[in-house]
Coordinates of C-alpha atoms in Angstrom, one line a residue:
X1 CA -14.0 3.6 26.6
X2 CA -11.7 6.9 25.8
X3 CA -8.9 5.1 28.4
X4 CA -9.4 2.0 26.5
X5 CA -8.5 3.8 23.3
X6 CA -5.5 5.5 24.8
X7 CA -4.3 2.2 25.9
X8 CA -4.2 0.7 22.3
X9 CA -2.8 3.6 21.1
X10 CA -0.1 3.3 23.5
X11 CA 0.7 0.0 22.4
X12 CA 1.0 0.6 18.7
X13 CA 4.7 2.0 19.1
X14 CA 5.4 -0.8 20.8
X15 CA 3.9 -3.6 18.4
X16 CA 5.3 -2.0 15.6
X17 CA 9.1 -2.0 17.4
X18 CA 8.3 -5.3 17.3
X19 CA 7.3 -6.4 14.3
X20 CA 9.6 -4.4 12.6
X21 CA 11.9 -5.8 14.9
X22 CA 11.6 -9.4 13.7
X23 CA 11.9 -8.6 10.1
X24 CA 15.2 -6.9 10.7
X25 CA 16.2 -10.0 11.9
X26 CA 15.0 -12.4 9.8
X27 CA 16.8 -10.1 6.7
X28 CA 20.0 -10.2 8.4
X29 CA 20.6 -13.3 7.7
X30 CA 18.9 -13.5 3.9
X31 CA 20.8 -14.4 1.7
X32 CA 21.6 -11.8 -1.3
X33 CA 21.3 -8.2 0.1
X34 CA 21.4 -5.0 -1.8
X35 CA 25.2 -4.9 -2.5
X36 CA 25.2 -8.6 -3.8
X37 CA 22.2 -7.7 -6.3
X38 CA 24.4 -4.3 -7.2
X39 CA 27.6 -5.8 -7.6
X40 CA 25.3 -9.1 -10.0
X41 CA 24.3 -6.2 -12.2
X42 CA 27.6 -4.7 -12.6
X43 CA 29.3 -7.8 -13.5
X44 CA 26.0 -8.9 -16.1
X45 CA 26.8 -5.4 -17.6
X46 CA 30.2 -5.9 -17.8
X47 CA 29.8 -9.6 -19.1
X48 CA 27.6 -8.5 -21.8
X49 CA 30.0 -5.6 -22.8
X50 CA 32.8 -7.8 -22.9
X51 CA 30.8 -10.1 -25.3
X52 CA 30.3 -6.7 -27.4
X53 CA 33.7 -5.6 -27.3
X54 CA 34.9 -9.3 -28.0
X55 CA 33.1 -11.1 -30.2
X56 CA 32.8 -14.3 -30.5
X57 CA 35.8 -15.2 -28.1
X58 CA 35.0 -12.5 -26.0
X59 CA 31.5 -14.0 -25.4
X60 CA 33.1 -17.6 -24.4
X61 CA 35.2 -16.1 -22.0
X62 CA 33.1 -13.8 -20.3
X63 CA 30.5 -16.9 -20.2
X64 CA 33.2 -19.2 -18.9
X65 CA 34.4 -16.5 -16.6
X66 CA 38.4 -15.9 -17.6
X67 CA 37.2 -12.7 -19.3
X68 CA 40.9 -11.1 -18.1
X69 CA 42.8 -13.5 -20.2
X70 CA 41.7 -11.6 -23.4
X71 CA 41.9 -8.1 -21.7
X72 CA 42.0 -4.8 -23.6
X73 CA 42.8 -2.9 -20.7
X74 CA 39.4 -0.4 -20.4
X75 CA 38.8 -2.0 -17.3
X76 CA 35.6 -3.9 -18.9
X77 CA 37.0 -6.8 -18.7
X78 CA 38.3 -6.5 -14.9
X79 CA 34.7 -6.3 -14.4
X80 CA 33.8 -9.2 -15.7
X81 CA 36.4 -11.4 -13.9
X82 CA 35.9 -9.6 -10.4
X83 CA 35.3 -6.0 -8.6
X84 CA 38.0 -4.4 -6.6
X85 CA 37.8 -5.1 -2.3
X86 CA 38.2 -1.5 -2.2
X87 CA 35.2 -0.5 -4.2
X88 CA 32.9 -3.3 -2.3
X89 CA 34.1 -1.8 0.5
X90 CA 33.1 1.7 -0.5
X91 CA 29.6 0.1 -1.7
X92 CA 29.0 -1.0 2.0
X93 CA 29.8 2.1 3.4
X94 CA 26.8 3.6 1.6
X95 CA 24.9 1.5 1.7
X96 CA 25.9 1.4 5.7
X97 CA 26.9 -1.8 5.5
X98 CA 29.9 -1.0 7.5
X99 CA 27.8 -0.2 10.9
X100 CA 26.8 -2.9 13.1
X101 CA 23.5 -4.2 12.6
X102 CA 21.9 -3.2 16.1
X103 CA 23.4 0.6 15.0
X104 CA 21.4 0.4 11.7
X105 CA 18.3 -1.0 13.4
X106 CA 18.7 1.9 16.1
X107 CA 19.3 4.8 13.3
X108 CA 15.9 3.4 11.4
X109 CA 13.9 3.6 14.5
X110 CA 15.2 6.8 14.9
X111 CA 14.1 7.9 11.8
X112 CA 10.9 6.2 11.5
X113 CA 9.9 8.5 14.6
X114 CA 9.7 11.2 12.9
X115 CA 8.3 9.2 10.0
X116 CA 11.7 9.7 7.9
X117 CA 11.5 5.9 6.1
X118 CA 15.2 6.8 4.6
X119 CA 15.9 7.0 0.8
X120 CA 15.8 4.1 -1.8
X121 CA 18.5 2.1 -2.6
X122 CA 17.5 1.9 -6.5
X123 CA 14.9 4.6 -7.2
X124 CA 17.1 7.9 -5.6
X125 CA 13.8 8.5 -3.8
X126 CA 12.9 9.4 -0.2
X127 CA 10.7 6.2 0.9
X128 CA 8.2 8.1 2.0
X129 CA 7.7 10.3 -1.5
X130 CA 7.1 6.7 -3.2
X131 CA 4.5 5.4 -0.7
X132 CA 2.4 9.1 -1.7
X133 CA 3.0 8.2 -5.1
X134 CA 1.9 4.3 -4.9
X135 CA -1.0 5.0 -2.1
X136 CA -3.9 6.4 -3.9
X137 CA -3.9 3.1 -6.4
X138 CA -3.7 1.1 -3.8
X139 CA -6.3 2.6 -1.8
X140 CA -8.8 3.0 -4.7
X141 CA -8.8 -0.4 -5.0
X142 CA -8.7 -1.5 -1.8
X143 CA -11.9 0.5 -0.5
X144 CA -14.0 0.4 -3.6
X145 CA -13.5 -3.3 -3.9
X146 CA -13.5 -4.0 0.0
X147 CA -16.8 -2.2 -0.3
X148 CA -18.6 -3.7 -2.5
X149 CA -17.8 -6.9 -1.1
X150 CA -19.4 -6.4 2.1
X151 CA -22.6 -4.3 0.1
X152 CA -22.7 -7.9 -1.9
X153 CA -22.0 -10.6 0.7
X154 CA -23.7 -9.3 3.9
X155 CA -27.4 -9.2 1.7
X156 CA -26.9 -12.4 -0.6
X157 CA -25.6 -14.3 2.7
X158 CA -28.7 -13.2 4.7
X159 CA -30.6 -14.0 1.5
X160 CA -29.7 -17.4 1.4
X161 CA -29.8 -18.2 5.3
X162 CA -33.5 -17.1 4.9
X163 CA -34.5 -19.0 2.7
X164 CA -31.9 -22.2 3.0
X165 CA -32.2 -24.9 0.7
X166 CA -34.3 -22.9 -1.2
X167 CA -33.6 -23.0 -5.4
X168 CA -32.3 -19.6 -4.7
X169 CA -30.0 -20.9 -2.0
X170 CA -28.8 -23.6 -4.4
X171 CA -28.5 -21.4 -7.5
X172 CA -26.3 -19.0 -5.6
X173 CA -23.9 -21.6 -4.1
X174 CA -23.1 -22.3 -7.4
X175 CA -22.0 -18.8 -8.3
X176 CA -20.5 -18.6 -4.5
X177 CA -18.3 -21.8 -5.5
X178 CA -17.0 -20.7 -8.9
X179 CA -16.2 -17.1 -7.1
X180 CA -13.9 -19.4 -4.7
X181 CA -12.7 -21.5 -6.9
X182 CA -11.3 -18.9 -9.6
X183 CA -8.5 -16.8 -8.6
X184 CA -9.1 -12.8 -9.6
X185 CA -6.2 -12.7 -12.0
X186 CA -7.6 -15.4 -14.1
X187 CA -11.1 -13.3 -13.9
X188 CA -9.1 -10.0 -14.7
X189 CA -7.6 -11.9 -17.4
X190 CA -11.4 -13.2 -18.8
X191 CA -12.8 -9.3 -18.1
X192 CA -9.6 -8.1 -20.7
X193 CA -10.3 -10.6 -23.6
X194 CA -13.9 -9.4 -23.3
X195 CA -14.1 -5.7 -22.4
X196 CA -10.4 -4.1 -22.6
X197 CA -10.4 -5.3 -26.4
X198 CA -8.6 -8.3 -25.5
X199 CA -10.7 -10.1 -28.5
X200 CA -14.5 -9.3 -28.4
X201 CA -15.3 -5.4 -26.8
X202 CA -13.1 -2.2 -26.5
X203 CA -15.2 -0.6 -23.3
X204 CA -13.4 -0.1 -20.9
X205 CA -9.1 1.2 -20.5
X206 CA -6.3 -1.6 -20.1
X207 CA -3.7 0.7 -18.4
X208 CA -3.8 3.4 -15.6
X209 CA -6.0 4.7 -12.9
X210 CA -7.2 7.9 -15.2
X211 CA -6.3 9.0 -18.6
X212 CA -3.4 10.9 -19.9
X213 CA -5.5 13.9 -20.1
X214 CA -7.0 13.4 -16.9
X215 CA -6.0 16.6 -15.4
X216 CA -7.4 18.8 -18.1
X217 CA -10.8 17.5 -17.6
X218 CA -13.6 18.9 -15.6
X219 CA -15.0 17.7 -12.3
X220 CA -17.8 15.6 -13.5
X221 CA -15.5 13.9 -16.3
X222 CA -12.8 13.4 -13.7
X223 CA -15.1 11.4 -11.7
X224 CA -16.3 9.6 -14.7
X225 CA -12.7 8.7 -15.9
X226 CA -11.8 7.6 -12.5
X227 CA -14.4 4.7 -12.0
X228 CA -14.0 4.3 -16.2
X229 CA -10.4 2.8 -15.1
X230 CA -11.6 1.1 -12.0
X231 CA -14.7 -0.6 -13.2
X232 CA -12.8 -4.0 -14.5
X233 CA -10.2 -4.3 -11.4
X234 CA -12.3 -3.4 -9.0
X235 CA -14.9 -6.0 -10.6
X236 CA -11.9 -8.9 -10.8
X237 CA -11.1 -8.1 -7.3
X238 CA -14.7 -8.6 -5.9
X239 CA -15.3 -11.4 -8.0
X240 CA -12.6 -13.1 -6.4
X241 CA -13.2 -11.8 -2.6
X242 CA -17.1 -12.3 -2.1
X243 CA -17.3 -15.9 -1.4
X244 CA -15.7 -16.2 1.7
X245 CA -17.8 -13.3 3.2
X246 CA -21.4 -14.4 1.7
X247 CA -20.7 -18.1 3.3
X248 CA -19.4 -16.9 6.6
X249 CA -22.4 -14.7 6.7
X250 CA -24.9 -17.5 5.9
X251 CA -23.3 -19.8 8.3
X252 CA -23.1 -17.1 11.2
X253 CA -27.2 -15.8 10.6
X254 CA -28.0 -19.5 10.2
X255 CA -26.5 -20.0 13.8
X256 CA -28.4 -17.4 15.4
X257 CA -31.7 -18.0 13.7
X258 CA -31.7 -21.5 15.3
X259 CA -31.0 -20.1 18.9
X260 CA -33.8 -20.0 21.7
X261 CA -34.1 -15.9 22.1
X262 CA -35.2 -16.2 18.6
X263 CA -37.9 -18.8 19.2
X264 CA -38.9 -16.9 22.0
X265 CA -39.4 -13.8 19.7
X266 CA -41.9 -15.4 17.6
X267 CA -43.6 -16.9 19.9
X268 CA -44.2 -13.3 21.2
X269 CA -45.4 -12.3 17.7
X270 CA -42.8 -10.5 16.2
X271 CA -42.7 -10.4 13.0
X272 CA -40.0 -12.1 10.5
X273 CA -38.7 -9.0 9.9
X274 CA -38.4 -7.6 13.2
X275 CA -36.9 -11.1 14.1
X276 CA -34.5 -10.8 11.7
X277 CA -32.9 -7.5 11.7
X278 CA -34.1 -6.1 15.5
X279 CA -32.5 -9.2 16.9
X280 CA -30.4 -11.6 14.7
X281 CA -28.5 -9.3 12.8
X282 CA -26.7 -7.2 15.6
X283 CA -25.6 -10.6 17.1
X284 CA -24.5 -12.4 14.0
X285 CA -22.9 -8.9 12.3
X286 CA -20.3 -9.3 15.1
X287 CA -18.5 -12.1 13.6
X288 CA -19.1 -10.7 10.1
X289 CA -17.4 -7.1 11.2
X290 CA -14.4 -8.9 12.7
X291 CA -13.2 -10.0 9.3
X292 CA -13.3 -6.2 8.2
X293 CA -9.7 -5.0 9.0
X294 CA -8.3 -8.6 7.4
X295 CA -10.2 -7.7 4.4
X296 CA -9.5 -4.3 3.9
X297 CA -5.9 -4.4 4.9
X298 CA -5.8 -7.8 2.0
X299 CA -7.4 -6.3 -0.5
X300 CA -5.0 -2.7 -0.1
X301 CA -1.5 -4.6 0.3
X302 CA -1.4 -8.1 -0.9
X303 CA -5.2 -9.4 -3.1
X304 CA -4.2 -6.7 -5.4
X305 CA -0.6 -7.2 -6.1
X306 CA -1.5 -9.6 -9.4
X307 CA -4.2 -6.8 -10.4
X308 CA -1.8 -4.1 -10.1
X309 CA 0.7 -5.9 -12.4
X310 CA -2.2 -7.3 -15.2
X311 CA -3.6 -3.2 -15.4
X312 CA -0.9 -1.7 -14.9
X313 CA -1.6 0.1 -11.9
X314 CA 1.7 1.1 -10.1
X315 CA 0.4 0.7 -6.1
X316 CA 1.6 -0.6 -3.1
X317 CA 1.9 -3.8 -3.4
X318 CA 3.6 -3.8 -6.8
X319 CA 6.7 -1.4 -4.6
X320 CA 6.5 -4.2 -2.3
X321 CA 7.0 -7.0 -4.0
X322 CA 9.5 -5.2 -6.7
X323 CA 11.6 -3.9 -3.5
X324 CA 11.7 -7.5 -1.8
X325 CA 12.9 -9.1 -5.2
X326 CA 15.9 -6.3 -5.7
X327 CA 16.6 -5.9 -1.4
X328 CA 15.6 -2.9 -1.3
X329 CA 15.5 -2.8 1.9
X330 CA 14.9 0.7 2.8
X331 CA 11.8 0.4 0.7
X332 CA 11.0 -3.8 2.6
X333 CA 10.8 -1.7 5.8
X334 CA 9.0 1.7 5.1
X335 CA 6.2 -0.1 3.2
X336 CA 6.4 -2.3 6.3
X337 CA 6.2 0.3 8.9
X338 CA 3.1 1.6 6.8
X339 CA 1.1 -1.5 6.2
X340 CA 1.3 -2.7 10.2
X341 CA 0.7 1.0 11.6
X342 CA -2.7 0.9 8.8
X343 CA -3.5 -2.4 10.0
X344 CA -3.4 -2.2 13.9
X345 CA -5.4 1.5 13.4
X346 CA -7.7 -0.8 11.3
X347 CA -8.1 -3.4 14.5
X348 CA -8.8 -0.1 16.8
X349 CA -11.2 0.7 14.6
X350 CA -12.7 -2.5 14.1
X351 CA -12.8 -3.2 18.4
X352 CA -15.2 0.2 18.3
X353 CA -17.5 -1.0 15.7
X354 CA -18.0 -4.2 17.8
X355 CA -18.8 -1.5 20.8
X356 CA -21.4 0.6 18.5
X357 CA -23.2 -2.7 17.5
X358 CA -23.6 -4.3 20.7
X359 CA -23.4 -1.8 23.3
X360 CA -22.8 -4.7 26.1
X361 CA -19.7 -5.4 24.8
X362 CA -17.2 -2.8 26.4
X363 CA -13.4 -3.7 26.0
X364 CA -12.9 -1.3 28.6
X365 CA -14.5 -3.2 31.4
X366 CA -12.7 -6.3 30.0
X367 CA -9.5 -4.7 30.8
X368 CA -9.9 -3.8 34.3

């Protein structure tokens, strides 16, 4: 098993030379990079100074775009019409624009190495410094909800393969369904109205991960303050995750409860129980525990993006999605880089729970 491990740990480098690989690529030939969405804001700036400086004419012209006919000769008004090549130029250069794309590509893997994801274009912050900064949201949220998921699903879904077609079974599916059904943001927008003094109770914070004051607090009150600000994310996030998880565990235990080696174990004598967990549950756990890294790795980098933005909570997936809509690029591919090399450590990880479940399966044999 330890050569297995070295083996997929070997071929992490690899995978992620790929992956980050293909997204190069695919950006390359996106329209609208970082010096386009620059040069847009200059021009908007300029447009609306000319507009100020103008008046009423002024505004026409710079909306029309013949902004230089009127031209007071500040240069505000050259702006509006048109940058000089030179400056472009000199925009390109540092943004290294000027290189050759498989030099860039080259200069980032370089750099990402030694873990040095490069500075951001809009922020005047080293990559890395930012993912620190956004991590612990993300990862609060991500664990605590990805968590209490499984703590829900896996007992309610054994609950209701038990005793299927039960009132219990039914009364559940209905709670199962509307949990589907119901995106989290609309639930984290329901939890606001009535807890975050949205229209009925004040109980619990509407913005942050911990008070202003957090830091002045002791231990105990930190604690409490922390979980304070999670409580109705973390809730909207389960809310809207649980479903999937109590169904597919349902479905698998109901699979295995009908098998033969389980008819043969009562007929032995065992008891329900023993049945149940001393022989069903390793088996059917296998398929439950191989959704584990999907969930985890959803819930820290994309099933919380819309939570992040309704709390306020500045994670990961917020710097994501902000840094794909300005190209951002240095910022695309770090969080990139960080989110694959999580998630394939998160598949290792997942291939040695299967192994500590069900001793007979050994991926290391598999691979001789």
């Amino acid at each position: 098993m330890f050569a297995y491990i070295l083996r997929r740990l070997a071929l992490i480098p690899l995978t992620l030379l790929g992956i980050v690989a293909i997204n190069f690529a695919i950006v390359q030939i996106a329209p609208g990079g970082p010096v386009e969405q620059l040069l847009a804001q200059l021009k908007d700036t300029a447009v609306a100074a000319t507009a100020r400086v103008g008046g009423g004419e002024g505004m026409e012209a710079g909306r029309s775009g013949h902004a230089a006919s009127s031209s007071t000769g500040d240069g505000v008004y050259r702006g509006a019409q048109g940058l000089d090549p030179a400056f472009i130029a000199e925009l390109n250069r540092q943004f290294g624009f000027d290189q050759p794309a498989y030099v860039r590509f080259g200069r980032m893997i370089g750099d990402y190495l030694t873990f040095d994801l490069g500075q951001s274009y809009f922020r005047d912050r080293a990559v890395f410094d930012l993912v620190l900064d956004k991590l612990p949201v993300s990862v609060s949220l991500g664990v605590w909800s990805t968590l209490l998921i499984y703590m829900i699903s896996i007992p309610l879904g054994i609950a209701k393969a038990v005793r299927d077609g039960s009132r219990f079974d039914v009364l559940t599916s209905a709670a199962v369904i509307i949990g589907y059904a119901i995106p989290a943001f609309l639930f984290a927008i329901l939890l606001i109205i009535l807890f975050a003094g949205g229209r009925y109770l004040d109980w619990f914070p509407l913005r942050g991960l911990v008070s202003d004051n957090w830091a002045d607090l002791l231990w105990p009150a930190r604690i409490a303050d922390y979980f304070w600000h999670l409580t109705l994310p973390v809730t909207a996030m389960v809310i809207g995750g649980f479903a999937s998880l109590t169904m597919l565990t349902k479905n698998t235990f109901l699979d295995e409860i009908n098998k033969q080696y389980v008819v043969t174990a009562r007929a032995k004598g065992l008891s329900e129980r023993r049945v149940l967990y001393g022989h069903v549950f390793r088996n059917a756990m296998l398929l439950v525990i191989a959704g584990f890294p999907a969930t985890l790795v959803s819930m820290l980098f994309t099933g919380s993006l819309l939570i992040e933005v309704i709390f306020s909570l500045d994670g990961l997936g917020l710097l994501g999605f902000e840094a794909v809509v300005k190209r951002d690029y240095p910022v695309m591919f770090g969080t990139l880089y960080i989110f694959s090399l999580i998630g394939l450590l998160l598949n290792l990880i997942n291939d040695l729970t299967y192994h500590l479940i069900d001793p007979r399966i050994d991926f290391a044999a598999r691979g001789r």
